[in-house]
Amino acid sequence: MPINLYIFLALALFSIGVIGVLTRRNAIIIFMCIELMLNAVNLLLVAFSKMHLADSMAAGAAPTLTNGLDAQLFVFFIMVVAAAEVTVGLAIIVMMYRNIHSVDVNFLNRLKN
Amino acid sequence: MNITEILFWLLTAVALGGALLVVTSKNPVYSVLALIATFFALSGHYILLNAQFLAVVNLIVYAGAIMVLFLFVIMLMNLNTETEPQKNKWLKLAGTIAGGCFLLVLVAALRDADSKSTMALVGSGDTGLIQNLGKALFNEYVIPFEISSVLFLSAMVGAVVLGKK
């Protein structure tokens, strides 16, 4: 597949995530839109990894299997960091809901009280 | 149009439709379900790119663990009714226009981007198999791997401390 299609798909997903963060006021939905943006980046990294592999194979070199390996490991680490982020973020959201009984970010624009 | 292109466009449609549904649906539970559909479509893309390890990890970690966590939190808060007041229409319009302009600028900038190779290898290439990734992960990337386990431990302690307060 042409790499441009993957770039456009990832850009569309990322922009939908940006629009969600800008327009929604529910903290959990904003959080889910951040996950969407992370996944758009993951898809782009995997597509570029395979582009790099195709590139090295087209150059005539024997496919050494390690071309494009780093990008896929980066995706793995992004998933790790996202999982850690989600646990802490959801704990913070639950704590805020206990304090003010709402997850609307319009009420959360002050750090105190 | 061969089977790969058909699958590509099908998965793209599912991913974009799910992403739009995440943003537009009023009920947060529907948003979570749409996001799970998007993650399944992205896993399909990974399989199409022959990144099988990442496809399975995406399903297990994202669709299996993180989304269940989201669902539990939403049900814990009893948010499955329409609680979002949404007063300011102009703010929504401005956000949508800003995001659309962002998409437009990036597409226009990257449309004619010059790269050495313009095709992504689909359906072949052994890079994404678990054997090669595991060898690299436990040889060159073993220190980041161990540090990420420390990150998980600290995240777990942080979540428990925040949740018990």
PDB file of N, CA and C in Angstrom, chain A residues 28 32 86 90-91 93-94 97, chain B residues 28-29 32-33 36 63-80:
ATOM      1  N   ILE A  28     -13.496  12.150  30.998  1.00  0.00           N
ATOM      2  CA  ILE A  28     -13.211  10.786  30.545  1.00  0.00           C
ATOM      3  C   ILE A  28     -13.146  10.727  29.024  1.00  0.00           C
ATOM      4  N   MET A  32     -10.142   9.593  26.527  1.00  0.00           N
ATOM      5  CA  MET A  32     -10.235   8.614  25.437  1.00  0.00           C
ATOM      6  C   MET A  32      -9.719   9.208  24.129  1.00  0.00           C
ATOM      7  N   VAL A  86      -2.870   5.753  31.900  1.00  0.00           N
ATOM      8  CA  VAL A  86      -4.306   5.577  32.080  1.00  0.00           C
ATOM      9  C   VAL A  86      -4.643   5.233  33.523  1.00  0.00           C
ATOM     10  N   LEU A  90      -6.988   7.830  35.476  1.00  0.00           N
ATOM     11  CA  LEU A  90      -8.323   7.448  35.919  1.00  0.00           C
ATOM     12  C   LEU A  90      -8.441   7.529  37.434  1.00  0.00           C
ATOM     13  N   ALA A  91      -7.350   7.238  38.157  1.00  0.00           N
ATOM     14  CA  ALA A  91      -7.401   7.401  39.613  1.00  0.00           C
ATOM     15  C   ALA A  91      -7.623   8.859  39.977  1.00  0.00           C
ATOM     16  N   ILE A  93      -9.149  11.099  38.116  1.00  0.00           N
ATOM     17  CA  ILE A  93     -10.523  11.459  37.758  1.00  0.00           C
ATOM     18  C   ILE A  93     -11.499  10.942  38.808  1.00  0.00           C
ATOM     19  N   VAL A  94     -11.281   9.713  39.283  1.00  0.00           N
ATOM     20  CA  VAL A  94     -12.167   9.177  40.321  1.00  0.00           C
ATOM     21  C   VAL A  94     -12.075  10.016  41.588  1.00  0.00           C
ATOM     22  N   TYR A  97     -13.964  13.182  41.087  1.00  0.00           N
ATOM     23  CA  TYR A  97     -15.408  12.951  41.118  1.00  0.00           C
ATOM     24  C   TYR A  97     -15.897  12.802  42.547  1.00  0.00           C
TER      25      TYR A  97
ATOM     26  N   PRO B  28     -21.226   8.225  27.424  1.00  0.00           N
ATOM     27  CA  PRO B  28     -19.818   7.797  27.493  1.00  0.00           C
ATOM     28  C   PRO B  28     -19.625   6.303  27.267  1.00  0.00           C
ATOM     29  N   VAL B  29     -20.637   5.487  27.603  1.00  0.00           N
ATOM     30  CA  VAL B  29     -20.484   4.043  27.381  1.00  0.00           C
ATOM     31  C   VAL B  29     -20.395   3.744  25.882  1.00  0.00           C
ATOM     32  N   VAL B  32     -16.942   4.484  24.707  1.00  0.00           N
ATOM     33  CA  VAL B  32     -15.983   3.425  25.004  1.00  0.00           C
ATOM     34  C   VAL B  32     -16.120   2.287  23.997  1.00  0.00           C
ATOM     35  N   LEU B  33     -17.365   1.915  23.693  1.00  0.00           N
ATOM     36  CA  LEU B  33     -17.564   0.800  22.751  1.00  0.00           C
ATOM     37  C   LEU B  33     -17.052   1.168  21.361  1.00  0.00           C
ATOM     38  N   ILE B  36     -13.365   0.847  21.345  1.00  0.00           N
ATOM     39  CA  ILE B  36     -12.938  -0.551  21.234  1.00  0.00           C
ATOM     40  C   ILE B  36     -12.996  -0.987  19.772  1.00  0.00           C
ATOM     41  N   ALA B  63      -7.731  -2.960  24.039  1.00  0.00           N
ATOM     42  CA  ALA B  63      -9.135  -3.366  24.032  1.00  0.00           C
ATOM     43  C   ALA B  63      -9.470  -4.213  25.241  1.00  0.00           C
ATOM     44  N   GLY B  64      -8.497  -4.955  25.757  1.00  0.00           N
ATOM     45  CA  GLY B  64      -8.792  -5.839  26.867  1.00  0.00           C
ATOM     46  C   GLY B  64      -8.690  -5.175  28.218  1.00  0.00           C
ATOM     47  N   ALA B  65      -7.621  -4.433  28.460  1.00  0.00           N
ATOM     48  CA  ALA B  65      -7.371  -3.941  29.807  1.00  0.00           C
ATOM     49  C   ALA B  65      -7.803  -2.493  29.981  1.00  0.00           C
ATOM     50  N   ILE B  66      -7.315  -1.604  29.108  1.00  0.00           N
ATOM     51  CA  ILE B  66      -7.552  -0.182  29.333  1.00  0.00           C
ATOM     52  C   ILE B  66      -9.019   0.168  29.163  1.00  0.00           C
ATOM     53  N   MET B  67      -9.644  -0.427  28.141  1.00  0.00           N
ATOM     54  CA  MET B  67     -11.043  -0.078  27.898  1.00  0.00           C
ATOM     55  C   MET B  67     -11.950  -0.638  28.982  1.00  0.00           C
ATOM     56  N   VAL B  68     -11.593  -1.814  29.529  1.00  0.00           N
ATOM     57  CA  VAL B  68     -12.378  -2.339  30.651  1.00  0.00           C
ATOM     58  C   VAL B  68     -12.234  -1.416  31.861  1.00  0.00           C
ATOM     59  N   LEU B  69     -11.031  -0.863  32.037  1.00  0.00           N
ATOM     60  CA  LEU B  69     -10.816   0.098  33.127  1.00  0.00           C
ATOM     61  C   LEU B  69     -11.706   1.331  32.934  1.00  0.00           C
ATOM     62  N   PHE B  70     -11.755   1.831  31.690  1.00  0.00           N
ATOM     63  CA  PHE B  70     -12.627   2.976  31.398  1.00  0.00           C
ATOM     64  C   PHE B  70     -14.082   2.635  31.707  1.00  0.00           C
ATOM     65  N   LEU B  71     -14.520   1.444  31.267  1.00  0.00           N
ATOM     66  CA  LEU B  71     -15.913   1.061  31.502  1.00  0.00           C
ATOM     67  C   LEU B  71     -16.205   0.981  32.999  1.00  0.00           C
ATOM     68  N   PHE B  72     -15.266   0.410  33.767  1.00  0.00           N
ATOM     69  CA  PHE B  72     -15.492   0.308  35.202  1.00  0.00           C
ATOM     70  C   PHE B  72     -15.596   1.681  35.830  1.00  0.00           C
ATOM     71  N   VAL B  73     -14.736   2.604  35.416  1.00  0.00           N
ATOM     72  CA  VAL B  73     -14.777   3.946  36.008  1.00  0.00           C
ATOM     73  C   VAL B  73     -16.087   4.643  35.657  1.00  0.00           C
ATOM     74  N   ILE B  74     -16.533   4.484  34.385  1.00  0.00           N
ATOM     75  CA  ILE B  74     -17.791   5.127  33.996  1.00  0.00           C
ATOM     76  C   ILE B  74     -18.955   4.553  34.795  1.00  0.00           C
ATOM     77  N   MET B  75     -18.944   3.231  34.991  1.00  0.00           N
ATOM     78  CA  MET B  75     -20.049   2.640  35.747  1.00  0.00           C
ATOM     79  C   MET B  75     -19.951   2.992  37.227  1.00  0.00           C
ATOM     80  N   LEU B  76     -18.716   3.147  37.726  1.00  0.00           N
ATOM     81  CA  LEU B  76     -18.528   3.543  39.119  1.00  0.00           C
ATOM     82  C   LEU B  76     -19.084   4.935  39.367  1.00  0.00           C
ATOM     83  N   MET B  77     -18.932   5.808  38.376  1.00  0.00           N
ATOM     84  CA  MET B  77     -19.401   7.178  38.551  1.00  0.00           C
ATOM     85  C   MET B  77     -20.854   7.350  38.172  1.00  0.00           C
ATOM     86  N   ASN B  78     -21.472   6.311  37.633  1.00  0.00           N
ATOM     87  CA  ASN B  78     -22.863   6.399  37.204  1.00  0.00           C
ATOM     88  C   ASN B  78     -23.032   7.511  36.174  1.00  0.00           C
ATOM     89  N   LEU B  79     -22.171   7.501  35.180  1.00  0.00           N
ATOM     90  CA  LEU B  79     -22.186   8.558  34.176  1.00  0.00           C
ATOM     91  C   LEU B  79     -22.964   8.181  32.930  1.00  0.00           C
ATOM     92  N   ASN B  80     -23.626   7.024  32.950  1.00  0.00           N
ATOM     93  CA  ASN B  80     -24.220   6.566  31.695  1.00  0.00           C
ATOM     94  C   ASN B  80     -25.515   7.275  31.352  1.00  0.00           C
TER      95      ASN B  80
END
